[in-house]
Short mmCIF file of C-alpha atoms in Angstrom, two decimals:
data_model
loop_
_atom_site.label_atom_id
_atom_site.label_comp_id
_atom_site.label_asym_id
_atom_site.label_seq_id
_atom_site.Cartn_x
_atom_site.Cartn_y
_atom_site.Cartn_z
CA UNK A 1 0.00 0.00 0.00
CA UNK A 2 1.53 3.39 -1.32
CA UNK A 3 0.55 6.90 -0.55
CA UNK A 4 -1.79 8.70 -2.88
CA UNK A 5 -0.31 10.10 -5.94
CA UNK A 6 -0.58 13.48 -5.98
CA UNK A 7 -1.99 15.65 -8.74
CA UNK A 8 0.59 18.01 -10.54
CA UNK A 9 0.71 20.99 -8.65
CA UNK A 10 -0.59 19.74 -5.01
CA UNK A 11 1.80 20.88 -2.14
CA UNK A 12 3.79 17.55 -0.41
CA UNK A 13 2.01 16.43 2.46
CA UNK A 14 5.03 17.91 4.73
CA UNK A 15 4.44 21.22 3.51
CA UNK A 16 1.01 20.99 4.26
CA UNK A 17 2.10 19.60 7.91
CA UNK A 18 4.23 22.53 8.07
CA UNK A 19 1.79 25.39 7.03
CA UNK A 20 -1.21 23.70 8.72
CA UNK A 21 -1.02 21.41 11.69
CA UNK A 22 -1.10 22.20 14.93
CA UNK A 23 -1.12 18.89 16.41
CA UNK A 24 1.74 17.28 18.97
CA UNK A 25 2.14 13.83 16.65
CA UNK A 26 0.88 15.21 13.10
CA UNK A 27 4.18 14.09 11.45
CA UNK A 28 2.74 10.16 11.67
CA UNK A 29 0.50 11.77 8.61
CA UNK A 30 3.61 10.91 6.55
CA UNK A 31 4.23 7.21 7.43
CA UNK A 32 4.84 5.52 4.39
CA UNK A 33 1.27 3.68 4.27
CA UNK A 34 -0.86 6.55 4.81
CA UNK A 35 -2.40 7.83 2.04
CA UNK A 36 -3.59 11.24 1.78
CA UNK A 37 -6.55 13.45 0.10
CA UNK A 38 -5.72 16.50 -0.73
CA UNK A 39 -8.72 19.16 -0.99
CA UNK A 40 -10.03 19.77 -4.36
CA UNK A 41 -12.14 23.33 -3.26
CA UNK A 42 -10.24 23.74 0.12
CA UNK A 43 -6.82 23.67 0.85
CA UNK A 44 -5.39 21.31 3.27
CA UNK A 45 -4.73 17.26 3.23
CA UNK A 46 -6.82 14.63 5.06
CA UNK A 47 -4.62 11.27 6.32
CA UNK A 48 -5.80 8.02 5.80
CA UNK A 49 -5.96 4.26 5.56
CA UNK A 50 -8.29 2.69 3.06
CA UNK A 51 -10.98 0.10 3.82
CA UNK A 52 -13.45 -1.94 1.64
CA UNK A 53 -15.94 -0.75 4.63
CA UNK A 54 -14.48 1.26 7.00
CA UNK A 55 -11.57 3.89 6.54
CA UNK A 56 -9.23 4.93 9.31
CA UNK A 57 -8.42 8.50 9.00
CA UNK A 58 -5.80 9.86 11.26
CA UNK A 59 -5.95 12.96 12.96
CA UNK A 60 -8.69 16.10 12.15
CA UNK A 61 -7.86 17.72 8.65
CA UNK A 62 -4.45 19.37 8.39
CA UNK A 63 -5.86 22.34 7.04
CA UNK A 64 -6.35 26.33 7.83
CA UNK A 65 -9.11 26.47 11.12
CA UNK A 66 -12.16 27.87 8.22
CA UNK A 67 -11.35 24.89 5.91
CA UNK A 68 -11.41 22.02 8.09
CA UNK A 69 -15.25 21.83 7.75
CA UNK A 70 -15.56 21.89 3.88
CA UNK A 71 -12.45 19.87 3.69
CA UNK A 72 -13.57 16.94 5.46
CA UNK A 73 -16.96 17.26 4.35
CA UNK A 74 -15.26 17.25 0.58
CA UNK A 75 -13.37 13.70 1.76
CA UNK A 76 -16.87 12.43 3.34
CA UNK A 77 -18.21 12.52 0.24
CA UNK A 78 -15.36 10.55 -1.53
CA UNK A 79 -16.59 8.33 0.76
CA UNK A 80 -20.25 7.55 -0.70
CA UNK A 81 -23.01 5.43 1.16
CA UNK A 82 -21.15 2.46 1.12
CA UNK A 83 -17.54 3.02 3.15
CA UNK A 84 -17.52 4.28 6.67
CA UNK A 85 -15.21 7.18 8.62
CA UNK A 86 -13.56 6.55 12.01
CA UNK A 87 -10.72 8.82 12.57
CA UNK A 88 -8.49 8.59 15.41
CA UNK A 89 -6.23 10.41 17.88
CA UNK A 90 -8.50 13.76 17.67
CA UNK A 91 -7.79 16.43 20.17
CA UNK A 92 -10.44 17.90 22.44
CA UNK A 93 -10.79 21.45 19.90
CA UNK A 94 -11.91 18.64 16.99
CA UNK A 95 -14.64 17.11 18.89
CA UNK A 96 -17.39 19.58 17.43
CA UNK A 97 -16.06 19.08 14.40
CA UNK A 98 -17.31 15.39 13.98
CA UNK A 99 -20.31 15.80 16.41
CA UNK A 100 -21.49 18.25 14.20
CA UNK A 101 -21.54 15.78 11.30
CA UNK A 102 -23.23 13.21 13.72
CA UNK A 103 -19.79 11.06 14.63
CA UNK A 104 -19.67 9.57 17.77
CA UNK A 105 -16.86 10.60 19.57
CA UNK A 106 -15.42 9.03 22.90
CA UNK A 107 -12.02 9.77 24.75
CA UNK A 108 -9.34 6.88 23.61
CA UNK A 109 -6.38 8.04 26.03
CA UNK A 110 -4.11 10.69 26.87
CA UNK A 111 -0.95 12.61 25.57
CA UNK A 112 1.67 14.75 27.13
CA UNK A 113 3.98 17.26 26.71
CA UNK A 114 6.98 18.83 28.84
CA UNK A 115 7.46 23.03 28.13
CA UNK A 116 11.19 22.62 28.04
CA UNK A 117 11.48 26.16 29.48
CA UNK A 118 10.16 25.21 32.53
CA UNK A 119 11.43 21.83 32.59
CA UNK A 120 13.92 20.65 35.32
CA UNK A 121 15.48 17.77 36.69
CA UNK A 122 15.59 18.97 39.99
CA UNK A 123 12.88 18.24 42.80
CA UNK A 124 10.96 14.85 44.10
CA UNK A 125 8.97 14.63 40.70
CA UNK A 126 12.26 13.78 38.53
CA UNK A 127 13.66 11.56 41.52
CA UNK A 128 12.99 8.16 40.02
CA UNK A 129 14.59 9.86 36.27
CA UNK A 130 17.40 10.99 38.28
CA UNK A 131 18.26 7.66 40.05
CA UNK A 132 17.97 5.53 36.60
CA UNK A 133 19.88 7.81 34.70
CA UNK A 134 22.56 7.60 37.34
CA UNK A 135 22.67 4.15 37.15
CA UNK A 136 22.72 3.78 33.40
CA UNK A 137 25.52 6.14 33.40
CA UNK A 138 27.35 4.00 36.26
CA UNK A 139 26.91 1.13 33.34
CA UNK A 140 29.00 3.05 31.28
CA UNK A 141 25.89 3.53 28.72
CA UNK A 142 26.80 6.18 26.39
CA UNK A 143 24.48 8.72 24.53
CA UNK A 144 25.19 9.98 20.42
CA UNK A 145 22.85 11.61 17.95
CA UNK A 146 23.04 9.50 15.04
CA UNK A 147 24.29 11.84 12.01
CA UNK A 148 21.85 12.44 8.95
CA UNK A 149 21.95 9.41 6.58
CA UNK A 150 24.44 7.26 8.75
CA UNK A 151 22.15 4.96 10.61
CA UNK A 152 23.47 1.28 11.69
CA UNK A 153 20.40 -0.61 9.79
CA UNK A 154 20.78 -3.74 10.51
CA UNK A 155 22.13 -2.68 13.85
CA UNK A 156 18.48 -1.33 14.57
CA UNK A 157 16.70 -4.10 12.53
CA UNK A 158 18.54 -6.25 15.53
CA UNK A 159 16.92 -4.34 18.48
CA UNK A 160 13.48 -4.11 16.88
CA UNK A 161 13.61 -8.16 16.81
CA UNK A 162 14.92 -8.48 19.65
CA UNK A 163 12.37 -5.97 21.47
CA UNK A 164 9.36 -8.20 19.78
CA UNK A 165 10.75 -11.30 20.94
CA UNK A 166 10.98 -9.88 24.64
CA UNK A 167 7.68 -8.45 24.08
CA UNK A 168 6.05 -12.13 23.52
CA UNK A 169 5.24 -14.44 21.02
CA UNK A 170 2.13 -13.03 20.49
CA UNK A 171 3.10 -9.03 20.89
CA UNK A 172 3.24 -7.12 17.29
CA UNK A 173 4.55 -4.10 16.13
CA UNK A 174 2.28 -1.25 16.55
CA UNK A 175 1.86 1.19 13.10
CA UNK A 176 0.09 4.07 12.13
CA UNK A 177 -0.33 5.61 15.28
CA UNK A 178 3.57 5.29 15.98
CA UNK A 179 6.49 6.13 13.55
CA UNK A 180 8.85 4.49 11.78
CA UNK A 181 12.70 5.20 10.98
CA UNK A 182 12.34 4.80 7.09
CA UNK A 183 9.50 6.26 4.58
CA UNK A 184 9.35 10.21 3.57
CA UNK A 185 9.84 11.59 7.07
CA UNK A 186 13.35 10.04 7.26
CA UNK A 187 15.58 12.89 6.06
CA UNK A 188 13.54 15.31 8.83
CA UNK A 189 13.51 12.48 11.82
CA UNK A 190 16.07 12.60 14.37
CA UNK A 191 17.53 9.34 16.05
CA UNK A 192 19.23 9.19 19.36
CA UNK A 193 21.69 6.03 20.11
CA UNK A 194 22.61 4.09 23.42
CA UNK A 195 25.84 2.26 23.64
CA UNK A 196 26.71 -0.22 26.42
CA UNK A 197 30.30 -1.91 25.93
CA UNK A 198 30.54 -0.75 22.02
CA UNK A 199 27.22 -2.20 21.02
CA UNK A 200 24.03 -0.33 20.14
CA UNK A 201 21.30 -1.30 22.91
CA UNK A 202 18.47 0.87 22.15
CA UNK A 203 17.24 4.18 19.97
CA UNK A 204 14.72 6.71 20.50
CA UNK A 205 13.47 8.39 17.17
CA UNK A 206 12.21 12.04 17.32
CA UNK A 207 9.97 13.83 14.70
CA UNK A 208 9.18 17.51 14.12
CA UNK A 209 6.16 19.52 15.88
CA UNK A 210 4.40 22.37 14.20
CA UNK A 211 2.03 24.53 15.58
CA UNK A 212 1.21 26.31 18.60
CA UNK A 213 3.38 24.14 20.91
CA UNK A 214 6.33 23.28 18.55
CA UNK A 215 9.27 21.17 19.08
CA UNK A 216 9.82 17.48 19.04
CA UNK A 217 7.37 14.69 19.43
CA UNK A 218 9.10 11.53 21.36
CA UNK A 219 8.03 8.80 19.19
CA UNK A 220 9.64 5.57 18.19
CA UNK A 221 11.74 3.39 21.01
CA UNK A 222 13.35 0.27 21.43
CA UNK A 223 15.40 -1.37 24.05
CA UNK A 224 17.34 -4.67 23.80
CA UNK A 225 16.73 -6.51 27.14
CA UNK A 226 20.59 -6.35 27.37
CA UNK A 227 20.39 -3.08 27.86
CA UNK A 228 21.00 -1.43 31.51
CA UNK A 229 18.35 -0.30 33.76
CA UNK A 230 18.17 3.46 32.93
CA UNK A 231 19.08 3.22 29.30
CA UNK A 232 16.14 4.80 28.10
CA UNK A 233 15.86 7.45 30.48
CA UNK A 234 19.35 8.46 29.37
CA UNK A 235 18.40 8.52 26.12
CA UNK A 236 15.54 10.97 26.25
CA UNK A 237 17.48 13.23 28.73
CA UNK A 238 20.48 13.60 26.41
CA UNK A 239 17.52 14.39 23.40
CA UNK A 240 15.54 16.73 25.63
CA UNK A 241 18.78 18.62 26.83
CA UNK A 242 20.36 18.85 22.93
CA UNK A 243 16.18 20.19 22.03
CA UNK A 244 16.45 22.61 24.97
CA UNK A 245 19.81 24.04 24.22
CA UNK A 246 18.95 24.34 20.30
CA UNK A 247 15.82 26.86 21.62
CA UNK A 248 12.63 23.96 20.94
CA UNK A 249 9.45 24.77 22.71
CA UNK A 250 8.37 21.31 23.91
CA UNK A 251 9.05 17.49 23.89
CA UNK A 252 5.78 15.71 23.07
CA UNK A 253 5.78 12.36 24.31
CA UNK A 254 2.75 10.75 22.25
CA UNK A 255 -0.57 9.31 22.84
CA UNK A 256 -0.63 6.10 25.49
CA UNK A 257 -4.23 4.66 24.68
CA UNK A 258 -6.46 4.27 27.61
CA UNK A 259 -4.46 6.20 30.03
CA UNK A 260 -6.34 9.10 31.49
CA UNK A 261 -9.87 8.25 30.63
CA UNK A 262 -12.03 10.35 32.96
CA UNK A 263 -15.82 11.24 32.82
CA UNK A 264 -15.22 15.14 32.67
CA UNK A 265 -13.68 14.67 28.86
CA UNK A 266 -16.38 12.54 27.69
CA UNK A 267 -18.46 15.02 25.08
CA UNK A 268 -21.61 14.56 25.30
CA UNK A 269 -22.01 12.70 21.90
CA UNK A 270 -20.00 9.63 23.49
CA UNK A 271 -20.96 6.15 23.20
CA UNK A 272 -21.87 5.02 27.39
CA UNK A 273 -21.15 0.93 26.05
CA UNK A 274 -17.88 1.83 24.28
CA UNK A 275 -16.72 4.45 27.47
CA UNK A 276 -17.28 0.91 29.43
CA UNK A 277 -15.46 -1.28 27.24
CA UNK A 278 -12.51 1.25 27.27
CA UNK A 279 -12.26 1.96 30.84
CA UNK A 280 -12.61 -1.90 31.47
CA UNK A 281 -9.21 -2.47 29.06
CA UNK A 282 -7.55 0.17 30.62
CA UNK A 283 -7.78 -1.82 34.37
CA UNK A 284 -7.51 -4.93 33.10
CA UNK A 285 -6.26 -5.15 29.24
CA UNK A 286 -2.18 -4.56 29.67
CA UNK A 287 -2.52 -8.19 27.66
CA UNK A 288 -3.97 -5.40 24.43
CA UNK A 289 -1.61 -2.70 25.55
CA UNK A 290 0.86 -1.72 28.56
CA UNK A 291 -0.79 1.40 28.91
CA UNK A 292 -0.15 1.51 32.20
CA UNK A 293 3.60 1.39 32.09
CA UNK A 294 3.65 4.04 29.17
CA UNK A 295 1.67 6.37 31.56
CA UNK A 296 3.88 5.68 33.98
CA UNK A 297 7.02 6.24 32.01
CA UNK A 298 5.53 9.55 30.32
CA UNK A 299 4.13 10.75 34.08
CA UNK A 300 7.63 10.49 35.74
CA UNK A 301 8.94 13.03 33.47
CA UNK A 302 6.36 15.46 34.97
CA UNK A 303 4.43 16.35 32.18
CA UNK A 304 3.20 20.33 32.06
CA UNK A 305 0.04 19.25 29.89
CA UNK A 306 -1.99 16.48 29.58
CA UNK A 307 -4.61 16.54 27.20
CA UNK A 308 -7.38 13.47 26.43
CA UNK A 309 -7.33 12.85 22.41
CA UNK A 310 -10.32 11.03 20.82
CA UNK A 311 -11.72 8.58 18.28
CA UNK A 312 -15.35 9.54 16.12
CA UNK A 313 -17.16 6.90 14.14
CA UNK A 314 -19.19 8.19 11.62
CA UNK A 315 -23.06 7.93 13.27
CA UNK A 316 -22.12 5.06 15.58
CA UNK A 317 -19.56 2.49 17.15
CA UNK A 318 -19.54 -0.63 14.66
CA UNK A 319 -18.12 -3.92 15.66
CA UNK A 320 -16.40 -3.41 12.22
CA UNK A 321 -15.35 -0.18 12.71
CA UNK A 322 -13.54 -1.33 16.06
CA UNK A 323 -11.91 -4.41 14.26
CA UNK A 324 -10.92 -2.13 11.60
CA UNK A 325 -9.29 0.26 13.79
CA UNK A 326 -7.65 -2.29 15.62
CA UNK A 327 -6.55 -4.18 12.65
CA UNK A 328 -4.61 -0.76 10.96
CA UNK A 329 -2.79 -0.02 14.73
CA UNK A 330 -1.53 -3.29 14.63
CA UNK A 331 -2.76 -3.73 17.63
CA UNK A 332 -4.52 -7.46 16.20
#
């Protein structure tokens, strides 16, 4: 599955990203099996994944704030009767957006975001980063930005197996909602390496921010369970630090699915069965997703926002909208 080719003159989707998005992980628009629709009357792009029923779009419209309506009601009706809309990881200021076209819309987790301004690693919040970042050092893990285009492939290929295998025989690799290290973002992504006794251990990716809060979004990770206690901690620190000193506004650290739920962001055009079913995998579904140790990784960093994001199926929740969903997140 490509991306959508584009018709001669249409801007590239990252220059629509760039112009137009204001959202923390917009730059997962680009992965290399999203397709895109870009507006015939408005300006502006609308991210996707195809279905023969049900379509996954990600994200509101990328688009200036008095196009977003006619833009997605130009890709609804692309759509016809017969194919479906469920688009995911809105934030709470695109809510009316799809209510207003009759979506349900219910809160599907929580992301954060650290103003690194104000951030600090001093005081009881940053204690248990402080300790592990100690220790990694004590390990004698080092910290390197990978240069541009020099990337240890099969060096990373390594970790990424290795982090499935630890993960479980049946764990897979999440998509669409996380990045990747290849595909058109690649020349604009930044990758952060851990070394422990001349080998690489683990890599955090970073990709740009636009938009009110720019800066980084904290996005793709991966450990080898060789690596020391700490490693990763390390690794974001020495990121966050080189982000701070270069004059970025914030370090997003993603969406963790059914962190955060809470009855005070469900709009009122939420479905009451699905709210159940979400806040039951979120106490008892780490088997689906961790989402308990990603809060508590992102939470220890002491977070200055916290904002719910959302997913809106068009009229109603559908069992095949769910599977759908859950089939393009990889998350079945």
């Amino acid at each position: 599955m490509t991306a959508a080719v584009r018709a001669p003159g249409t801007p590239d989707a990252i220059d629509v990203l760039r112009a137009h998005a204001d959202h923390p992980s917009a730059f997962l628009a680009v992965n290399s099996d999203t397709r895109h629709h870009h507006g015939r009357r408005s300006p502006g792009l609308v991210a996707y994944l195809p279905g023969r029923r049900h379509v996954v779009q990600f994200a509101a419209p990328f688009a200036p704030g008095e196009a977003r309506g006619p833009l997605l009601d130009e890709y609804l009706a692309t759509l016809g009767g017969r194919r479906r809309l469920t688009a995911v990881q809105l934030r709470a200021q695109d809510v009316g957006l799809y209510a207003e076209r009759g979506f349900t819309v219910n809160q599907i987790g929580s992301s954060y975001g650290i103003d690194l301004e104000r951030f600090t690693l001093r005081g009881k919040a940053l204690a248990k980063v402080r300790q592990n970042v100690s220790r990694a050092r004590r390990e004698g893990v080092t910290v390197t930005e990978a240069p541009a285009g020099s990337l240890d492939e099969q060096a990373l290929d390594r970790i990424d197996r290795d982090w499935l295998r630890a993960k479980g025989r049946h764990v897979k690799q999440l998509t669409f909602l996380v990045g990747e290290r290849g595909g058109p973002g690649r020349p604009l992504r930044r990758t952060f390496l851990a070394r422990h006794r001349g080998a690489i251990v683990a890599y955090i990716t970073y990709s740009p921010v636009w938009g009110e809060r720019s800066g980084w979004l904290y996005d793709l990770t991966r450990r080898s369970p060789q690596a020391p206690t700490g490693t990763v901690e390390l690794v974001n620190l020495t990121a966050l630090n080189r982000f701070a000193e270069e004059g970025a506004g914030w370090l997003h650290l993603g969406l963790t699915p059914f962190a955060g739920l809470a009855d005070a962001h469900e709009p009122s055009c939420a479905s009451a069965s699905l709210t159940r079913a979400l806040r039951l995998v979120a106490r008892h579904g780490s088997a689906v997703y961790p989402a308990r140790t990603q809060e508590a990784f992102k939470l220890k960093w002491d977070p200055h926002t916290i904002e719910p994001e959302y997913a809106a199926f068009q009229d109603r929740v559908r069992p095949g909208a769910v599977w759908r969903l859950l089939r393009a997140t990889g998350a079945l």
